[in-house]
Amino acid sequence: MTARAPGLQAFIDAFHAAILARAAPGSPTAAAAARIFAALEVPGEARPVEPRRLGCCAHLARALDHAQAADAVVARLARAFGALEPHLAWSVRGNAHDVGEPFLSGHANAYFIGPGQLESRPEVMLGVSLMAPHINYPYHDHPPEEIYVALSPGDWQQNADPWVTPGMGGLVYNPPGIRHAMRSGPAPLLAAWCLWVG
Ligand SMILES: [Fe+2]
């Protein structure tokens, strides 16, 4: 078994605690979290990653400051992410060049558990998304179910349903394959997410 990268265990524990704090017992969110965090009890393969920031990361300090002033659960997750972030490689979504501006330079993803990532493993993907103010993250879908923890203001949408605003520390559960999107308002959007690939 390989040891986890610096700070990664603290982030995983804080992420798990943030989901447990809000997920209703017996809910699909709780069931997905149980699968994901049981798997993460066994570390995957640690891989070297060249840290990299993007222009959008200029919004990170403001988002983290705001999150660290929130309740203890959100503040702990924000602190853990802030400590881990210097080790991460930020990137844009795969189709971002096709989507174009302002999305292209208005978002950044740090994807750090999953195939070929800082912790390489096949069955769980985990990371963080950051968006500049007033950016739409376009509709996307994927077979794995997904849980977001909001670390900032921001809105989420599934299919053509009304936009929802989970609030600081709020959860969004995306069942497998559902079309979903998110958008930031006047503040940067910061959210942690995990996917159960199985
Ligand atoms: Fe997603």
PDB file of C-alpha atoms and ligand atoms in Angstrom:
ATOM      1  CA  MET A   1       0.000   0.000   0.000  1.00  0.00           C
ATOM      2  CA  THR A   2       1.394   3.427  -0.904  1.00  0.00           C
ATOM      3  CA  ALA A   3       1.122   6.380   1.444  1.00  0.00           C
ATOM      4  CA  ARG A   4      -1.181   9.233   0.544  1.00  0.00           C
ATOM      5  CA  ALA A   5       0.154  12.513  -0.861  1.00  0.00           C
ATOM      6  CA  PRO A   6       0.608  15.351   1.659  1.00  0.00           C
ATOM      7  CA  GLY A   7      -2.675  16.680   2.889  1.00  0.00           C
ATOM      8  CA  LEU A   8      -4.775  14.358   0.783  1.00  0.00           C
ATOM      9  CA  GLN A   9      -5.999  12.258   3.717  1.00  0.00           C
ATOM     10  CA  ALA A  10      -6.999  15.415   5.591  1.00  0.00           C
ATOM     11  CA  PHE A  11      -8.977  16.579   2.562  1.00  0.00           C
ATOM     12  CA  ILE A  12     -10.713  13.203   2.149  1.00  0.00           C
ATOM     13  CA  ASP A  13     -11.666  13.148   5.846  1.00  0.00           C
ATOM     14  CA  ALA A  14     -12.990  16.715   5.720  1.00  0.00           C
ATOM     15  CA  PHE A  15     -14.933  15.978   2.522  1.00  0.00           C
ATOM     16  CA  HIS A  16     -16.484  12.868   4.071  1.00  0.00           C
ATOM     17  CA  ALA A  17     -17.434  14.837   7.204  1.00  0.00           C
ATOM     18  CA  ALA A  18     -19.049  17.560   5.073  1.00  0.00           C
ATOM     19  CA  ILE A  19     -21.236  14.999   3.292  1.00  0.00           C
ATOM     20  CA  LEU A  20     -22.153  13.175   6.519  1.00  0.00           C
ATOM     21  CA  ALA A  21     -23.163  16.510   8.061  1.00  0.00           C
ATOM     22  CA  ARG A  22     -25.871  17.101   5.432  1.00  0.00           C
ATOM     23  CA  ALA A  23     -26.810  13.793   3.750  1.00  0.00           C
ATOM     24  CA  ALA A  24     -30.108  12.352   4.957  1.00  0.00           C
ATOM     25  CA  PRO A  25     -29.670   8.786   6.263  1.00  0.00           C
ATOM     26  CA  GLY A  26     -30.792   6.301   3.628  1.00  0.00           C
ATOM     27  CA  SER A  27     -30.702   8.880   0.828  1.00  0.00           C
ATOM     28  CA  PRO A  28     -28.998   8.205  -2.525  1.00  0.00           C
ATOM     29  CA  THR A  29     -26.365  10.752  -1.457  1.00  0.00           C
ATOM     30  CA  ALA A  30     -25.603   8.814   1.720  1.00  0.00           C
ATOM     31  CA  ALA A  31     -25.474   5.527  -0.201  1.00  0.00           C
ATOM     32  CA  ALA A  32     -23.083   6.949  -2.818  1.00  0.00           C
ATOM     33  CA  ALA A  33     -20.892   8.453  -0.110  1.00  0.00           C
ATOM     34  CA  ALA A  34     -20.741   5.120   1.718  1.00  0.00           C
ATOM     35  CA  ARG A  35     -19.462   3.424  -1.461  1.00  0.00           C
ATOM     36  CA  ILE A  36     -16.957   6.161  -2.244  1.00  0.00           C
ATOM     37  CA  PHE A  37     -15.442   6.617   1.200  1.00  0.00           C
ATOM     38  CA  ALA A  38     -15.300   2.876   1.948  1.00  0.00           C
ATOM     39  CA  ALA A  39     -13.224   2.473  -1.227  1.00  0.00           C
ATOM     40  CA  LEU A  40     -11.003   5.425  -0.269  1.00  0.00           C
ATOM     41  CA  GLU A  41     -10.045   3.709   3.007  1.00  0.00           C
ATOM     42  CA  VAL A  42      -7.477   1.904   0.852  1.00  0.00           C
ATOM     43  CA  PRO A  43      -5.079   4.416  -0.737  1.00  0.00           C
ATOM     44  CA  GLY A  44      -4.511   4.164  -4.468  1.00  0.00           C
ATOM     45  CA  GLU A  45      -1.228   4.616  -6.309  1.00  0.00           C
ATOM     46  CA  ALA A  46       0.550   7.913  -5.568  1.00  0.00           C
ATOM     47  CA  ARG A  47       1.740   9.551  -8.806  1.00  0.00           C
ATOM     48  CA  PRO A  48       3.951  12.575  -9.394  1.00  0.00           C
ATOM     49  CA  VAL A  49       2.003  15.600 -10.613  1.00  0.00           C
ATOM     50  CA  GLU A  50       3.524  18.885 -11.757  1.00  0.00           C
ATOM     51  CA  PRO A  51       1.553  21.594  -9.907  1.00  0.00           C
ATOM     52  CA  ARG A  52      -0.069  24.094 -12.260  1.00  0.00           C
ATOM     53  CA  ARG A  53      -2.404  27.044 -11.799  1.00  0.00           C
ATOM     54  CA  LEU A  54      -4.577  28.725 -14.415  1.00  0.00           C
ATOM     55  CA  GLY A  55      -5.644  32.356 -14.666  1.00  0.00           C
ATOM     56  CA  CYS A  56      -9.002  31.551 -13.064  1.00  0.00           C
ATOM     57  CA  CYS A  57      -7.123  30.551  -9.894  1.00  0.00           C
ATOM     58  CA  ALA A  58      -6.836  34.286  -9.134  1.00  0.00           C
ATOM     59  CA  HIS A  59     -10.362  33.842  -7.699  1.00  0.00           C
ATOM     60  CA  LEU A  60      -9.337  31.044  -5.356  1.00  0.00           C
ATOM     61  CA  ALA A  61      -8.143  33.137  -2.406  1.00  0.00           C
ATOM     62  CA  ARG A  62     -11.439  35.048  -2.273  1.00  0.00           C
ATOM     63  CA  ALA A  63     -13.451  31.825  -2.431  1.00  0.00           C
ATOM     64  CA  LEU A  64     -11.343  30.147   0.255  1.00  0.00           C
ATOM     65  CA  ASP A  65     -11.510  33.183   2.548  1.00  0.00           C
ATOM     66  CA  HIS A  66     -15.284  33.171   2.258  1.00  0.00           C
ATOM     67  CA  ALA A  67     -15.528  29.422   2.889  1.00  0.00           C
ATOM     68  CA  GLN A  68     -13.205  29.587   5.888  1.00  0.00           C
ATOM     69  CA  ALA A  69     -15.532  32.148   7.467  1.00  0.00           C
ATOM     70  CA  ALA A  70     -18.496  29.737   7.136  1.00  0.00           C
ATOM     71  CA  ASP A  71     -19.515  27.005   9.584  1.00  0.00           C
ATOM     72  CA  ALA A  72     -16.927  24.625  11.045  1.00  0.00           C
ATOM     73  CA  VAL A  73     -17.615  21.814   8.569  1.00  0.00           C
ATOM     74  CA  VAL A  74     -17.175  24.046   5.510  1.00  0.00           C
ATOM     75  CA  ALA A  75     -14.200  25.870   7.058  1.00  0.00           C
ATOM     76  CA  ARG A  76     -12.429  22.558   7.719  1.00  0.00           C
ATOM     77  CA  LEU A  77     -12.913  21.433   4.126  1.00  0.00           C
ATOM     78  CA  ALA A  78     -11.742  24.794   2.792  1.00  0.00           C
ATOM     79  CA  ARG A  79      -8.648  24.722   5.022  1.00  0.00           C
ATOM     80  CA  ALA A  80      -7.824  21.183   3.914  1.00  0.00           C
ATOM     81  CA  PHE A  81      -8.212  22.190   0.285  1.00  0.00           C
ATOM     82  CA  GLY A  82      -6.090  25.304   0.749  1.00  0.00           C
ATOM     83  CA  ALA A  83      -3.273  23.188   2.193  1.00  0.00           C
ATOM     84  CA  LEU A  84      -3.480  20.632  -0.618  1.00  0.00           C
ATOM     85  CA  GLU A  85      -3.914  23.066  -3.505  1.00  0.00           C
ATOM     86  CA  PRO A  86      -0.197  23.931  -4.022  1.00  0.00           C
ATOM     87  CA  HIS A  87       0.342  20.256  -4.939  1.00  0.00           C
ATOM     88  CA  LEU A  88      -2.394  20.156  -7.583  1.00  0.00           C
ATOM     89  CA  ALA A  89      -2.518  20.654 -11.333  1.00  0.00           C
ATOM     90  CA  TRP A  90      -5.503  22.753 -12.422  1.00  0.00           C
ATOM     91  CA  SER A  91      -6.914  22.208 -15.896  1.00  0.00           C
ATOM     92  CA  VAL A  92      -9.920  23.133 -17.995  1.00  0.00           C
ATOM     93  CA  ARG A  93     -12.751  20.819 -18.926  1.00  0.00           C
ATOM     94  CA  GLY A  94     -11.963  18.608 -21.917  1.00  0.00           C
ATOM     95  CA  ASN A  95     -14.409  20.373 -24.266  1.00  0.00           C
ATOM     96  CA  ALA A  96     -13.711  23.897 -22.932  1.00  0.00           C
ATOM     97  CA  HIS A  97     -12.034  25.050 -26.160  1.00  0.00           C
ATOM     98  CA  ASP A  98     -15.172  24.074 -28.102  1.00  0.00           C
ATOM     99  CA  VAL A  99     -17.391  25.924 -25.598  1.00  0.00           C
ATOM    100  CA  GLY A 100     -15.141  29.004 -25.836  1.00  0.00           C
ATOM    101  CA  GLU A 101     -15.136  32.172 -23.761  1.00  0.00           C
ATOM    102  CA  PRO A 102     -16.059  33.203 -21.169  1.00  0.00           C
ATOM    103  CA  PHE A 103     -16.218  29.610 -19.886  1.00  0.00           C
ATOM    104  CA  LEU A 104     -12.751  28.721 -21.169  1.00  0.00           C
ATOM    105  CA  SER A 105     -10.834  31.172 -19.007  1.00  0.00           C
ATOM    106  CA  GLY A 106     -13.599  31.452 -16.387  1.00  0.00           C
ATOM    107  CA  HIS A 107     -13.279  27.993 -14.836  1.00  0.00           C
ATOM    108  CA  ALA A 108     -10.645  25.578 -13.587  1.00  0.00           C
ATOM    109  CA  ASN A 109     -10.827  22.010 -12.312  1.00  0.00           C
ATOM    110  CA  ALA A 110      -8.372  20.352  -9.973  1.00  0.00           C
ATOM    111  CA  TYR A 111      -8.964  16.662 -10.517  1.00  0.00           C
ATOM    112  CA  PHE A 112      -6.805  14.772  -8.072  1.00  0.00           C
ATOM    113  CA  ILE A 113      -8.163  11.283  -7.400  1.00  0.00           C
ATOM    114  CA  GLY A 114      -8.928   9.088 -10.389  1.00  0.00           C
ATOM    115  CA  PRO A 115      -7.173   7.319 -13.237  1.00  0.00           C
ATOM    116  CA  GLY A 116      -3.723   8.870 -13.771  1.00  0.00           C
ATOM    117  CA  GLN A 117      -4.210  11.546 -11.101  1.00  0.00           C
ATOM    118  CA  LEU A 118      -2.245  12.466  -7.942  1.00  0.00           C
ATOM    119  CA  GLU A 119      -3.852   9.370  -6.438  1.00  0.00           C
ATOM    120  CA  SER A 120      -4.439   7.025  -9.318  1.00  0.00           C
ATOM    121  CA  ARG A 121      -7.324   4.574  -8.925  1.00  0.00           C
ATOM    122  CA  PRO A 122     -10.093   3.339 -11.195  1.00  0.00           C
ATOM    123  CA  GLU A 123     -13.271   3.395  -9.132  1.00  0.00           C
ATOM    124  CA  VAL A 124     -13.446   6.884  -7.570  1.00  0.00           C
ATOM    125  CA  MET A 125     -12.886  10.330  -9.082  1.00  0.00           C
ATOM    126  CA  LEU A 126     -12.592  13.336  -6.835  1.00  0.00           C
ATOM    127  CA  GLY A 127     -11.706  16.968  -7.353  1.00  0.00           C
ATOM    128  CA  VAL A 128     -12.676  20.602  -7.051  1.00  0.00           C
ATOM    129  CA  SER A 129     -14.124  23.099  -9.524  1.00  0.00           C
ATOM    130  CA  LEU A 130     -13.595  26.850  -9.398  1.00  0.00           C
ATOM    131  CA  MET A 131     -15.506  29.388 -11.468  1.00  0.00           C
ATOM    132  CA  ALA A 132     -15.056  33.125 -11.838  1.00  0.00           C
ATOM    133  CA  PRO A 133     -18.126  35.278 -11.123  1.00  0.00           C
ATOM    134  CA  HIS A 134     -20.981  35.135 -13.673  1.00  0.00           C
ATOM    135  CA  ILE A 135     -19.901  31.973 -15.477  1.00  0.00           C
ATOM    136  CA  ASN A 136     -22.089  29.103 -16.666  1.00  0.00           C
ATOM    137  CA  TYR A 137     -20.612  25.624 -16.472  1.00  0.00           C
ATOM    138  CA  PRO A 138     -22.395  24.009 -19.422  1.00  0.00           C
ATOM    139  CA  TYR A 139     -24.638  20.988 -19.285  1.00  0.00           C
ATOM    140  CA  HIS A 140     -22.801  17.731 -19.065  1.00  0.00           C
ATOM    141  CA  ASP A 141     -23.561  14.176 -18.080  1.00  0.00           C
ATOM    142  CA  HIS A 142     -21.597  11.076 -17.163  1.00  0.00           C
ATOM    143  CA  PRO A 143     -22.436   7.508 -16.220  1.00  0.00           C
ATOM    144  CA  PRO A 144     -21.010   7.722 -12.650  1.00  0.00           C
ATOM    145  CA  GLU A 145     -23.227   9.179  -9.939  1.00  0.00           C
ATOM    146  CA  GLU A 146     -21.801  12.323  -8.374  1.00  0.00           C
ATOM    147  CA  ILE A 147     -21.937  14.329  -5.159  1.00  0.00           C
ATOM    148  CA  TYR A 148     -21.026  18.020  -5.003  1.00  0.00           C
ATOM    149  CA  VAL A 149     -20.326  19.923  -1.784  1.00  0.00           C
ATOM    150  CA  ALA A 150     -20.800  23.659  -2.342  1.00  0.00           C
ATOM    151  CA  LEU A 151     -18.035  25.735  -0.757  1.00  0.00           C
ATOM    152  CA  SER A 152     -19.440  29.008  -2.038  1.00  0.00           C
ATOM    153  CA  PRO A 153     -22.655  30.545  -3.301  1.00  0.00           C
ATOM    154  CA  GLY A 154     -23.748  29.227  -6.681  1.00  0.00           C
ATOM    155  CA  ASP A 155     -26.602  27.481  -8.461  1.00  0.00           C
ATOM    156  CA  TRP A 156     -27.042  23.962  -9.797  1.00  0.00           C
ATOM    157  CA  GLN A 157     -29.489  22.563 -12.330  1.00  0.00           C
ATOM    158  CA  GLN A 158     -30.591  19.083 -13.402  1.00  0.00           C
ATOM    159  CA  ASN A 159     -32.313  18.554 -16.755  1.00  0.00           C
ATOM    160  CA  ALA A 160     -34.759  21.446 -17.284  1.00  0.00           C
ATOM    161  CA  ASP A 161     -35.662  21.650 -13.585  1.00  0.00           C
ATOM    162  CA  PRO A 162     -35.501  25.016 -11.807  1.00  0.00           C
ATOM    163  CA  TRP A 163     -32.054  26.091 -10.627  1.00  0.00           C
ATOM    164  CA  VAL A 164     -31.339  25.226  -6.981  1.00  0.00           C
ATOM    165  CA  THR A 165     -29.039  27.066  -4.592  1.00  0.00           C
ATOM    166  CA  PRO A 166     -27.598  24.600  -2.097  1.00  0.00           C
ATOM    167  CA  GLY A 167     -25.832  27.286  -0.032  1.00  0.00           C
ATOM    168  CA  MET A 168     -22.519  26.967   1.776  1.00  0.00           C
ATOM    169  CA  GLY A 169     -21.939  23.313   2.643  1.00  0.00           C
ATOM    170  CA  GLY A 170     -25.021  22.219   0.721  1.00  0.00           C
ATOM    171  CA  LEU A 171     -25.007  18.995  -1.285  1.00  0.00           C
ATOM    172  CA  VAL A 172     -26.062  18.210  -4.836  1.00  0.00           C
ATOM    173  CA  TYR A 173     -26.534  14.572  -5.856  1.00  0.00           C
ATOM    174  CA  ASN A 174     -26.488  13.746  -9.563  1.00  0.00           C
ATOM    175  CA  PRO A 175     -27.852  10.275 -10.367  1.00  0.00           C
ATOM    176  CA  PRO A 176     -26.030   8.338 -13.118  1.00  0.00           C
ATOM    177  CA  GLY A 177     -26.383   9.929 -16.547  1.00  0.00           C
ATOM    178  CA  ILE A 178     -28.451  12.986 -15.542  1.00  0.00           C
ATOM    179  CA  ARG A 179     -27.817  16.224 -17.458  1.00  0.00           C
ATOM    180  CA  HIS A 180     -26.575  18.898 -15.079  1.00  0.00           C
ATOM    181  CA  ALA A 181     -25.050  22.359 -15.029  1.00  0.00           C
ATOM    182  CA  MET A 182     -23.948  25.031 -12.571  1.00  0.00           C
ATOM    183  CA  ARG A 183     -23.479  28.787 -12.597  1.00  0.00           C
ATOM    184  CA  SER A 184     -21.796  31.402 -10.455  1.00  0.00           C
ATOM    185  CA  GLY A 185     -23.311  34.737  -9.471  1.00  0.00           C
ATOM    186  CA  PRO A 186     -21.398  37.781  -8.244  1.00  0.00           C
ATOM    187  CA  ALA A 187     -19.020  35.610  -6.178  1.00  0.00           C
ATOM    188  CA  PRO A 188     -16.647  32.897  -7.409  1.00  0.00           C
ATOM    189  CA  LEU A 189     -18.068  29.373  -7.257  1.00  0.00           C
ATOM    190  CA  LEU A 190     -16.009  26.720  -5.475  1.00  0.00           C
ATOM    191  CA  ALA A 191     -17.245  23.161  -5.114  1.00  0.00           C
ATOM    192  CA  ALA A 192     -15.724  19.791  -4.280  1.00  0.00           C
ATOM    193  CA  TRP A 193     -17.089  16.729  -6.043  1.00  0.00           C
ATOM    194  CA  CYS A 194     -16.684  12.991  -6.098  1.00  0.00           C
ATOM    195  CA  LEU A 195     -17.899  10.348  -8.518  1.00  0.00           C
ATOM    196  CA  TRP A 196     -18.456   6.656  -7.983  1.00  0.00           C
ATOM    197  CA  VAL A 197     -17.284   4.845 -11.096  1.00  0.00           C
ATOM    198  CA  GLY A 198     -17.429   1.429  -9.421  1.00  0.00           C
TER     199      GLY A 198
HETATM  200 FE    FE B   1     -20.659  16.394 -13.226  1.00  0.00          FE
END
